[in-house]
XYZ file of N, CA and C in Angstrom:
747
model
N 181.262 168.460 138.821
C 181.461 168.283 137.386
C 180.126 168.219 136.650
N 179.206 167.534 137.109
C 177.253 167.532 136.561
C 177.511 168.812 136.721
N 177.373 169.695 137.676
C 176.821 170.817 137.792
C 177.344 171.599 136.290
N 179.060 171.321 136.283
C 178.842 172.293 134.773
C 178.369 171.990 133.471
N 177.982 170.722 133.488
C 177.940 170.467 132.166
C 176.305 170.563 131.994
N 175.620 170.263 133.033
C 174.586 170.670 133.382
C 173.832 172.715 132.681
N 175.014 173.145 133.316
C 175.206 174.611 133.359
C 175.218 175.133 131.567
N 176.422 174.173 131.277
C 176.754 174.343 129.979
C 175.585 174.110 128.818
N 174.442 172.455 129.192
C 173.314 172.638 128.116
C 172.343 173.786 127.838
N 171.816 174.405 129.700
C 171.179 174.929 130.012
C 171.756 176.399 129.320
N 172.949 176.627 129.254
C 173.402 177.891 128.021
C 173.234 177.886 126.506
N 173.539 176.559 126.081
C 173.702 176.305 124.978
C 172.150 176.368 124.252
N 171.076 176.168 125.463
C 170.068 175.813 124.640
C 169.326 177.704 124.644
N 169.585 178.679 125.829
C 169.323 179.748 125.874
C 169.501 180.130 124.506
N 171.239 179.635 124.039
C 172.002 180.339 123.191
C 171.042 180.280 121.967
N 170.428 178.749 121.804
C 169.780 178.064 120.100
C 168.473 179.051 120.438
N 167.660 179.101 121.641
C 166.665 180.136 121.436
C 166.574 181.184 120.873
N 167.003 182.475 121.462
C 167.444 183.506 121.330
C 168.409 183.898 120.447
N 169.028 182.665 119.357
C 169.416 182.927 118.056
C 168.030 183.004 117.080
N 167.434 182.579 117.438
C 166.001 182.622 116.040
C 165.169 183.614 116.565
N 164.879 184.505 115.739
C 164.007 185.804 115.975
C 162.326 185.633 116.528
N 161.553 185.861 116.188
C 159.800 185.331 116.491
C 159.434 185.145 114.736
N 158.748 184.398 115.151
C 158.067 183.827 113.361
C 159.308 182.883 113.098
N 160.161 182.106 113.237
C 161.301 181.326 112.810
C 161.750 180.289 113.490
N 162.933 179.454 112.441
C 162.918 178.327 113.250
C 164.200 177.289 112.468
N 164.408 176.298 113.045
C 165.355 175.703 112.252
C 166.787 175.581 112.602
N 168.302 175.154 111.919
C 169.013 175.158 112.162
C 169.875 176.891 111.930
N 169.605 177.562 111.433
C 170.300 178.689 111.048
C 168.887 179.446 110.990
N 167.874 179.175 111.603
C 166.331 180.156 111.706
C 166.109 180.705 110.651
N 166.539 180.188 109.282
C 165.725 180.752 108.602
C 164.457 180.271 107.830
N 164.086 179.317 108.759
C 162.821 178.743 108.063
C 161.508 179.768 109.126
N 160.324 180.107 108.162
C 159.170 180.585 109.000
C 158.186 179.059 109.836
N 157.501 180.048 110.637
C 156.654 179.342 111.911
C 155.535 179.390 110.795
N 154.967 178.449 110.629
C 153.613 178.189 109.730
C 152.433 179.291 110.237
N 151.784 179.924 109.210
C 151.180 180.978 109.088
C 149.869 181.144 109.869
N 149.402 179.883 110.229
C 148.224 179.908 111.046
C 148.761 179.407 113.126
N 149.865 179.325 113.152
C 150.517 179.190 114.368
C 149.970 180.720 115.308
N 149.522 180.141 116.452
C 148.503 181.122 117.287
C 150.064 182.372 117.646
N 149.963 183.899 116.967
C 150.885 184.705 117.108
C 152.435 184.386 116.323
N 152.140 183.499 115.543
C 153.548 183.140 114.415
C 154.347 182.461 115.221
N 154.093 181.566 116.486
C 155.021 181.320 117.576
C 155.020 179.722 117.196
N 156.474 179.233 117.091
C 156.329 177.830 116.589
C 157.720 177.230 117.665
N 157.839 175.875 117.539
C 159.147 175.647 118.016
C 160.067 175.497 117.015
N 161.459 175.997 117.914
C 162.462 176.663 117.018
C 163.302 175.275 116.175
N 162.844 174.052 117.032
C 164.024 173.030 115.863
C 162.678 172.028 115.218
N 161.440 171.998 115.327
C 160.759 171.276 114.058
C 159.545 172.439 113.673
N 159.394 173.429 114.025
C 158.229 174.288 114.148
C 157.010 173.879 113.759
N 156.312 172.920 115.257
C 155.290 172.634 115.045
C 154.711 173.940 116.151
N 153.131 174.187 116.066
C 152.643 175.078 116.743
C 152.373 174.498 118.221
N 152.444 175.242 118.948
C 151.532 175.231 120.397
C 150.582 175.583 120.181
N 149.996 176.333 119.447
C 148.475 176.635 119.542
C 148.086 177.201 118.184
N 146.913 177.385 118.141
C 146.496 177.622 117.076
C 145.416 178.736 116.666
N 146.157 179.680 115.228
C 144.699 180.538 115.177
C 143.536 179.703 115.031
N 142.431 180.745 115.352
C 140.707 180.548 115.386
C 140.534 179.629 113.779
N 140.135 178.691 114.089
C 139.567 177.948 112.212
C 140.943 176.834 112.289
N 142.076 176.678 112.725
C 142.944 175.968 112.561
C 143.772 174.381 113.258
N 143.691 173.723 113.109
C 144.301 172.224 113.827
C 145.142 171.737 113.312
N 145.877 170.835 113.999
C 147.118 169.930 113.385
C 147.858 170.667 113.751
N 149.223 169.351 113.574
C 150.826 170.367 114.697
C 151.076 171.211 114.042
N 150.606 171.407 112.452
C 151.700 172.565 112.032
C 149.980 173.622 111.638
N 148.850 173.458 112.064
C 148.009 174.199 112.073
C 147.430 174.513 110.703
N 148.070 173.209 109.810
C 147.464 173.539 108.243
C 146.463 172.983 108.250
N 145.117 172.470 108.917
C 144.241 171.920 108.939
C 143.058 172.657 109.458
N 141.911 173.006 108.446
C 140.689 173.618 108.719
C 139.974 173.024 109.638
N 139.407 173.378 110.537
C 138.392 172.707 111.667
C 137.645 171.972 110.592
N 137.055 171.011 111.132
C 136.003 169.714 110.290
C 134.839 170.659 110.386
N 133.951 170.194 108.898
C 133.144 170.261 108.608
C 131.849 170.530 110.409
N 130.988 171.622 110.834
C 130.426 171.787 111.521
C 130.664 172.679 112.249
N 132.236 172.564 112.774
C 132.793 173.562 114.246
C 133.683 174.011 113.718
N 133.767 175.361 114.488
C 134.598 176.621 114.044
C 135.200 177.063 115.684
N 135.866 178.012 114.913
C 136.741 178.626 116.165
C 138.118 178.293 116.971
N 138.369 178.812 118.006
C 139.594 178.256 118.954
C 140.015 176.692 119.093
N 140.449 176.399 118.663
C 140.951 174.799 118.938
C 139.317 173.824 118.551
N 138.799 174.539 117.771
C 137.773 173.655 117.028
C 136.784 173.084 118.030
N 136.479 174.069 118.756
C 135.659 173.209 120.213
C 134.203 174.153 120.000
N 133.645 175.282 119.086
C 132.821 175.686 118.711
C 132.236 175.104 117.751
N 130.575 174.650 117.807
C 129.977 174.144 117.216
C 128.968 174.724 116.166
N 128.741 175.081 114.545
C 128.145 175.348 113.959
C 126.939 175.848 114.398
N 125.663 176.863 114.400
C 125.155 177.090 114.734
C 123.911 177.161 113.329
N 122.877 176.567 113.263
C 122.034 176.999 112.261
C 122.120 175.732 111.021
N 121.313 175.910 109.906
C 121.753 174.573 109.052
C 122.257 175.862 107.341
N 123.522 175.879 107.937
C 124.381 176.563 106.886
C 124.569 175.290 105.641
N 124.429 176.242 104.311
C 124.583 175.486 103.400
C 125.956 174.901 103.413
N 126.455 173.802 103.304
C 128.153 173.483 103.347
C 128.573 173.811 104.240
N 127.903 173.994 105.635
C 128.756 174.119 106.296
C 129.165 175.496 107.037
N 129.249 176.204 108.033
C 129.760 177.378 108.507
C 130.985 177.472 108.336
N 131.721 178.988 108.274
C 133.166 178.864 107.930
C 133.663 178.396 109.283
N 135.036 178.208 108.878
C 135.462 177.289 110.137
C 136.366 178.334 111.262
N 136.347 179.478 110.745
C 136.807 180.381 111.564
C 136.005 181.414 112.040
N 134.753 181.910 111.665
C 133.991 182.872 112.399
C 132.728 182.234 112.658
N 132.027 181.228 112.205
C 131.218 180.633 112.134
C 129.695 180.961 111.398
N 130.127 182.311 110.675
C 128.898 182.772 109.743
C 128.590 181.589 108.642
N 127.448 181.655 108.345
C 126.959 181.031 107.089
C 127.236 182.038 105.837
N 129.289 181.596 105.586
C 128.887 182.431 104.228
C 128.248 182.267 102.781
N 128.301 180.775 102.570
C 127.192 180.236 101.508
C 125.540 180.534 101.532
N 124.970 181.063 102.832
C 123.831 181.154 102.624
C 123.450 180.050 103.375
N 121.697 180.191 103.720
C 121.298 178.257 104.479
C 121.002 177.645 103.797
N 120.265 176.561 104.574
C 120.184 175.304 103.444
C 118.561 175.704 103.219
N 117.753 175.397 102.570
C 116.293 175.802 101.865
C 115.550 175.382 103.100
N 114.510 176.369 103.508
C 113.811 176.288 104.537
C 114.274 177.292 105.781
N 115.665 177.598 105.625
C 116.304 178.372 106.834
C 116.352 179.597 106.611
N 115.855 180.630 107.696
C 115.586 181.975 107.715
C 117.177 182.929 107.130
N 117.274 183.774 106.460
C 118.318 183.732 104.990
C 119.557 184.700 106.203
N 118.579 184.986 107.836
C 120.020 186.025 108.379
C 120.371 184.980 109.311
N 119.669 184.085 110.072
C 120.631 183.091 110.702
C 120.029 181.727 110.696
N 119.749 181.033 109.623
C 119.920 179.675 109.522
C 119.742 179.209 110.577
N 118.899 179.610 111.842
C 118.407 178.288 112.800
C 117.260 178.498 112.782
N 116.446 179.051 112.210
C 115.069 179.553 112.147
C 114.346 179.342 110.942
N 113.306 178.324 110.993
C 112.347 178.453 110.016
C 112.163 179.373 109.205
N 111.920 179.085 108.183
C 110.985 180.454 107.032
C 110.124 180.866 108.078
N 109.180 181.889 108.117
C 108.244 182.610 108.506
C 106.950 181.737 107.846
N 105.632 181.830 108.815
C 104.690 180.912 108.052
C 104.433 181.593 106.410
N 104.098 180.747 105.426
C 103.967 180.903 104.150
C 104.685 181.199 103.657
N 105.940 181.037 103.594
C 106.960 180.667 102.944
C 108.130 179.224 102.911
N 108.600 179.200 101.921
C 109.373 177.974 101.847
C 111.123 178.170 101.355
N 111.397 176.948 101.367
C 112.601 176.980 99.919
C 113.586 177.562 100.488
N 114.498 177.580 99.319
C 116.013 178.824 99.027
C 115.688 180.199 99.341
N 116.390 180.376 100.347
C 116.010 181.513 100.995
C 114.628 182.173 101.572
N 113.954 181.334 101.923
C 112.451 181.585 102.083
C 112.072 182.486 101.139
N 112.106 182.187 99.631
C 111.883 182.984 98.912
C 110.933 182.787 98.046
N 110.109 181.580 98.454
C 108.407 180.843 97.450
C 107.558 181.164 98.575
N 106.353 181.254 97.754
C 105.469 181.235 98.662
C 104.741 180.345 98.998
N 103.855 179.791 100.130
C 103.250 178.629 99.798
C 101.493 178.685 98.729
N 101.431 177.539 99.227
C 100.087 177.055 98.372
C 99.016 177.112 99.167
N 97.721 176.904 98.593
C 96.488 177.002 99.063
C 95.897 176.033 100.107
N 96.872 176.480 101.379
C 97.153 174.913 102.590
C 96.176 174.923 102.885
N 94.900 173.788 103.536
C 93.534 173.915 104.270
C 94.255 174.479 105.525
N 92.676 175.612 105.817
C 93.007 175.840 107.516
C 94.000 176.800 107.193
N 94.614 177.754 106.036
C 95.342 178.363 106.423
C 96.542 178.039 107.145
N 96.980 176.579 106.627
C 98.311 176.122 107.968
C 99.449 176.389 107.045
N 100.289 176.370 107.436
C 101.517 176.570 106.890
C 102.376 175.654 106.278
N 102.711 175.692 105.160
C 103.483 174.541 104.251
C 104.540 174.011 104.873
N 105.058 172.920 104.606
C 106.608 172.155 104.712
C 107.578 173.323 104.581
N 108.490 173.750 105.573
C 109.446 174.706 104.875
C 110.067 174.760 104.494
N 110.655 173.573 103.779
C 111.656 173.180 102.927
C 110.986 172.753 101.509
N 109.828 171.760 101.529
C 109.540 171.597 100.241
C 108.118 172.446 99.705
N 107.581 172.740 101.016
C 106.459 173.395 100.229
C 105.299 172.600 100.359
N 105.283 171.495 100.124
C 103.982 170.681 100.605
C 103.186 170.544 101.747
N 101.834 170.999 101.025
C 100.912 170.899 102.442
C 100.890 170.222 102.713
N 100.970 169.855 104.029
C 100.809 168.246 104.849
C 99.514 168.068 105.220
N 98.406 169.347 105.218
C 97.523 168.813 105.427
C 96.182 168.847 105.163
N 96.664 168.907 103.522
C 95.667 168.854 102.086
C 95.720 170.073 101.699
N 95.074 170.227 100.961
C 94.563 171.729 100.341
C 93.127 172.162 100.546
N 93.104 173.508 100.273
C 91.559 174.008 100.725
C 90.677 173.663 99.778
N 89.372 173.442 99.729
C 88.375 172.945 98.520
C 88.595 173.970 97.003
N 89.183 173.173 96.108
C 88.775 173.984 94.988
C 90.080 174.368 94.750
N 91.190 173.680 94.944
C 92.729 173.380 94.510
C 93.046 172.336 94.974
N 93.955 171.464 94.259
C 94.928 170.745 94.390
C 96.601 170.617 93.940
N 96.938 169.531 93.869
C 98.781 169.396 93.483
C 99.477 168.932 94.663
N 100.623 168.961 94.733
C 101.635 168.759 96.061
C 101.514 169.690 96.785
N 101.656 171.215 96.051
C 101.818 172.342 96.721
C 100.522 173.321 96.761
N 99.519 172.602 96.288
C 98.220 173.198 96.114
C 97.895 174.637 95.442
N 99.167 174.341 94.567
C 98.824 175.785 94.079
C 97.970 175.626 92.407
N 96.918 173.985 92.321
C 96.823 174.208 90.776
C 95.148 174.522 91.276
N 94.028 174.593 90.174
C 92.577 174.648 90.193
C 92.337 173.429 90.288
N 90.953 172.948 90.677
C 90.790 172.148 90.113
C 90.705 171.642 88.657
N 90.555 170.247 88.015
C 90.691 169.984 87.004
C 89.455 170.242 86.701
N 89.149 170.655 84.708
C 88.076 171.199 84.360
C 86.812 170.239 84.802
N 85.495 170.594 84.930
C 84.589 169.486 85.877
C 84.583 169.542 87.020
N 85.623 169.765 87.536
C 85.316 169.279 89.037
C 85.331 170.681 89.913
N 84.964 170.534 91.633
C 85.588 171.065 92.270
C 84.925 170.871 93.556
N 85.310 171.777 94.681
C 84.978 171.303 96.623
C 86.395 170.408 96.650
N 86.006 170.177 97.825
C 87.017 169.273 98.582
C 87.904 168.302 97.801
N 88.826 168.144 97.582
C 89.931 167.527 97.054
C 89.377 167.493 95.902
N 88.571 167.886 95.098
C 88.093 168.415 93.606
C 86.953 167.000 93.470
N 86.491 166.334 94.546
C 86.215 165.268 94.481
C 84.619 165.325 93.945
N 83.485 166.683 93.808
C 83.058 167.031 93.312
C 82.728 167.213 91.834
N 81.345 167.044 91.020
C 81.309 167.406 89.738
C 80.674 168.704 89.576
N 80.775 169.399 88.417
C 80.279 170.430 88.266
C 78.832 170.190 86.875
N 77.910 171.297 87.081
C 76.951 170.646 86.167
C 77.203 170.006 84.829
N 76.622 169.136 83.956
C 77.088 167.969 82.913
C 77.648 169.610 81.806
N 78.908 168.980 81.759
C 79.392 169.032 80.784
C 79.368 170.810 80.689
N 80.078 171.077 82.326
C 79.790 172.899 82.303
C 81.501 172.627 83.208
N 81.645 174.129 83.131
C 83.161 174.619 83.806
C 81.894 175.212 84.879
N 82.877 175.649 86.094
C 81.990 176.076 87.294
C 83.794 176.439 88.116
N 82.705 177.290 89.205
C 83.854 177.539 90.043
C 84.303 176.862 90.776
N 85.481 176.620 90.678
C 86.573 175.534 91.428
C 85.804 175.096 92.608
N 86.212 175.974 93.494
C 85.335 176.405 95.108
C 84.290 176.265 95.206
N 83.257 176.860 94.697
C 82.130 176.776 95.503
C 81.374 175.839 94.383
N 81.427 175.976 93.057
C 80.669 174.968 92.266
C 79.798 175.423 91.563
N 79.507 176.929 91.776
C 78.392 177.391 90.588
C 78.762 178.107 89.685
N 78.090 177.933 88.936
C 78.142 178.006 87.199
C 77.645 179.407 86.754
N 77.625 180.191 87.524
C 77.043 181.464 86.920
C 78.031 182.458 86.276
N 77.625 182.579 84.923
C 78.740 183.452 84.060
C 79.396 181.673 83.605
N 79.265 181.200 83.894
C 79.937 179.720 83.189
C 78.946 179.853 81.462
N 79.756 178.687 80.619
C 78.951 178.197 79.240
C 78.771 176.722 79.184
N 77.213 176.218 78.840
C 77.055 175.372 78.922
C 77.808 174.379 77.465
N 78.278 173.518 77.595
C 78.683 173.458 75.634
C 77.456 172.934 75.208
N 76.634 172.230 76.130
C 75.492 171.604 74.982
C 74.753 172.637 75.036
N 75.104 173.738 75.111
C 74.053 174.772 74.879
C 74.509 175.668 73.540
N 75.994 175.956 73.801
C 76.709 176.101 72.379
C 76.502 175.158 71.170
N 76.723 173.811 71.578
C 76.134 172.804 70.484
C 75.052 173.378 69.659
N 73.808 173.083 70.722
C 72.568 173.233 69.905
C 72.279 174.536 69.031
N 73.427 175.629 69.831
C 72.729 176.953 69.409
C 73.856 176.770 67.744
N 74.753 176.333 67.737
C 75.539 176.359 66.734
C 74.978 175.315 65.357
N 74.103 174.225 66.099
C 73.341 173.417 64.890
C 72.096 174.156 64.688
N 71.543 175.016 65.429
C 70.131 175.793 65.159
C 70.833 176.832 63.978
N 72.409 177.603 64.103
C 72.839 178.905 63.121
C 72.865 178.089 62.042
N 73.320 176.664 61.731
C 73.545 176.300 60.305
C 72.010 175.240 59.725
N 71.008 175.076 60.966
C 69.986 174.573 60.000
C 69.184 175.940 59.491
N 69.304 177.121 60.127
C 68.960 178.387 59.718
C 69.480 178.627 58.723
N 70.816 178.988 58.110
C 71.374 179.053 57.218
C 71.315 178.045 55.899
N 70.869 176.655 56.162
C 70.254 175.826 55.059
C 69.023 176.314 54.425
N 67.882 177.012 55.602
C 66.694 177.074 55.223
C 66.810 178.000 54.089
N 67.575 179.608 55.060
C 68.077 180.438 53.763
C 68.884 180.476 52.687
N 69.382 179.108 52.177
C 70.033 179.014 50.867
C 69.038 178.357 50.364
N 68.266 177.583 50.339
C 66.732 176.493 49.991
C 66.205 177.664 49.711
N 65.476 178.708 50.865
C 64.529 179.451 49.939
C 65.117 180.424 48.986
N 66.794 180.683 49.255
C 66.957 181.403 47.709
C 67.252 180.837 46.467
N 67.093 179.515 46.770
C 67.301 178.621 45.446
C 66.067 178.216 45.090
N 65.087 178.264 45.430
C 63.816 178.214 44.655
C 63.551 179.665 44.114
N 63.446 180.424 44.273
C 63.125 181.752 42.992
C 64.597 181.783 41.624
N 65.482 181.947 42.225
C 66.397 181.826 41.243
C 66.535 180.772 40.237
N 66.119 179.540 40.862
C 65.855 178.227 39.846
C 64.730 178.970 39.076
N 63.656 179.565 39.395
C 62.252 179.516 38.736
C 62.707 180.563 37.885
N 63.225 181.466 38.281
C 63.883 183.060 37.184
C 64.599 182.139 36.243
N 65.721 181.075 36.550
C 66.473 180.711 35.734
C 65.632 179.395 34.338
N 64.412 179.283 34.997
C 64.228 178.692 33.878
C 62.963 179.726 32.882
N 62.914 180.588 33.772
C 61.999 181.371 32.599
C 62.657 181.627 31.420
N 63.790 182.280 32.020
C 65.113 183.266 30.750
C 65.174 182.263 30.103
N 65.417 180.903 30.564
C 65.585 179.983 29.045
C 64.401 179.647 28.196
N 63.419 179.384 28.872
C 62.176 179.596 28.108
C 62.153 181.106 26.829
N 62.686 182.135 27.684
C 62.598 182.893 26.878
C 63.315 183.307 25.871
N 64.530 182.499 26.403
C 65.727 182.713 24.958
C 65.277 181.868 23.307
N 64.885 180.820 24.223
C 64.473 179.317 23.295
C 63.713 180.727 22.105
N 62.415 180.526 23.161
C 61.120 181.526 22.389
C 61.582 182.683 21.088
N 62.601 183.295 21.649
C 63.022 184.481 21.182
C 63.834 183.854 19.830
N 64.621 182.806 19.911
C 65.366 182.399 18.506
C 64.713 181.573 17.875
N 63.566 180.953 18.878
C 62.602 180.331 17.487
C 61.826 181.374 16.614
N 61.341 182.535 16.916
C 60.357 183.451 16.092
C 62.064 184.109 15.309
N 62.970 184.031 15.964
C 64.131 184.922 15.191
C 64.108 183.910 13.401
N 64.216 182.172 13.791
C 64.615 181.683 12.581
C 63.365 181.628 11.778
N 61.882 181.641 11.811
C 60.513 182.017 11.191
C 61.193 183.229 10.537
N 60.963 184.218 11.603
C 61.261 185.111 10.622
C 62.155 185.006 9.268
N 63.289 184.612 9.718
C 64.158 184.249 8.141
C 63.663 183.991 7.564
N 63.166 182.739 7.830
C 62.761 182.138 6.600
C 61.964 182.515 5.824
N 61.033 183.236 6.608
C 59.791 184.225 5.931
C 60.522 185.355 4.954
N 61.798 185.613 5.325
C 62.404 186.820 4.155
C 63.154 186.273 3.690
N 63.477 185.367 3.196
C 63.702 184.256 2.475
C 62.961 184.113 1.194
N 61.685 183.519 1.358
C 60.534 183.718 0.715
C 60.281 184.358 -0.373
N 60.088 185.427 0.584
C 59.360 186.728 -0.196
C 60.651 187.486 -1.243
N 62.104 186.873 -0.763
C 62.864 187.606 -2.030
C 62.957 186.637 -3.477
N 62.872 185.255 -2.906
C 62.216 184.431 -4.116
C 61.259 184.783 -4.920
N 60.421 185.576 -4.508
C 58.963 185.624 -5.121
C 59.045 187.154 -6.027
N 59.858 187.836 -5.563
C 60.293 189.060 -6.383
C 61.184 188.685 -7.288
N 62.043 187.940 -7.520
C 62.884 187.643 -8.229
C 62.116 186.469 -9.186
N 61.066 185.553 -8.941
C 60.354 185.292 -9.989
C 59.545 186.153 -10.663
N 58.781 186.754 -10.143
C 58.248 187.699 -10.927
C 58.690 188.570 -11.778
N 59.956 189.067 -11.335
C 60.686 190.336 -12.644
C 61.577 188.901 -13.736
């Protein structure tokens, strides 16, 4: 009597199989096997997966591999320092790397003298020719004489220069950063003086043209004076003389 009833589950359950097609599931199979289920293959009365496509976890396989690992049952580990993360199913860096990482596979340094987002800066004026931080750019181990900054990419400041700009340059001259000489440089106290020598020059020559013109200018008045004093004599002198005709007749 076991034996048939035995017989009988062992049909019944053939029967519930082989009523639901592939991809399906449920009481009347018409529910689908969740879309990331390894080959659409789910079980037929709660359709959780047996396995899972590449990138996928959890019983019903709606769950992206965590942040790092990609692949088959999430047992592949990120490779490189991908920005956000590698996708979780092929494991490319499709965001790109993180700044400092070589831009085709993110486990590799920039190349020397370069930095950043996408190794795409260049570095600064590192001493020794060494190669910058490859992420931020900063020389670690100073700059060459005759620049400074973080990234050593400024001059020195005006005045100075050599080694960490710690150098002066002659009083009150610009000079070359580097080496410190001044040739083709301008001195300003040399501009100074030459600029107070153009305007005590230019005093001298308004002084000596204001002494002849003063001396011209007071002749002409001398001579105007002169000229309208003999003008009013004269009147008066014909003045005179028509009085003296007019007494007489």
């Amino acid at each position: 009597m076991k034996s048939v009833f035995y017989v009988f589950e062992l049909l019944l359950c053939f029967h519930f199989i082989l009523a639901c097609g592939p991809g399906f599931y449920g009481d009347d199979c018409a529910l689908p096997c969740p879309v990331n289920c390894l080959g659409k293959v789910c079980d037929v009365t709660d359709g959780t997966c047996g396995n899972c496509s590449d990138g996928w976890t959890g019983s019903y396989c709606d769950l992206s591999c965590p942040t790092g690992t990609y692949g088959r049952d999430c047992a592949s580990v990120c490779k490189g320092y991908c920005k956000g993360g590698c996708n979780h199913v092929t494991g490319k860096c499709d965001s790109g790397c993180e700044p400092g990482w070589d831009i085709e596979n993110c486990n590799v340094v920039c190349t020397k003298g370069r930095y950043g987002m996408d190794c795409k800066f260049k570095c600064g004026r590192c001493r020794d020719g060494m190669a910058c931080h490859h992420v931020t750019g900063r020389c670690v181990s100073g700059c060459e004489p005759g620049f400074t900054g973080q990234n050593c990419n400024n001059d020195c400041p005006y005045g100075h220069y050599g080694d960490k700009c710690e150098k002066f340059c002659g009083e009150d001259a610009r000079c070359n950063p580097v080496t410190g000489e001044c040739c083709g440089c301008t001195d300003l106290k040399k501009l100074v003086s030459e600029k107070d020598e153009t305007l005590d020059h230019k005093e001298e020559v308004v002084i000596g043209l204001s002494v002849p013109l003063g001396v011209s200018l007071i002749v002409n008045v001398i001579l105007c004076l002169t000229t309208c004093y003999y003008y009013i004599i004269y009147k008066e002198e014909c003045k005179g003389e028509k009085k003296g005709e007019q007494f007489l007749n």
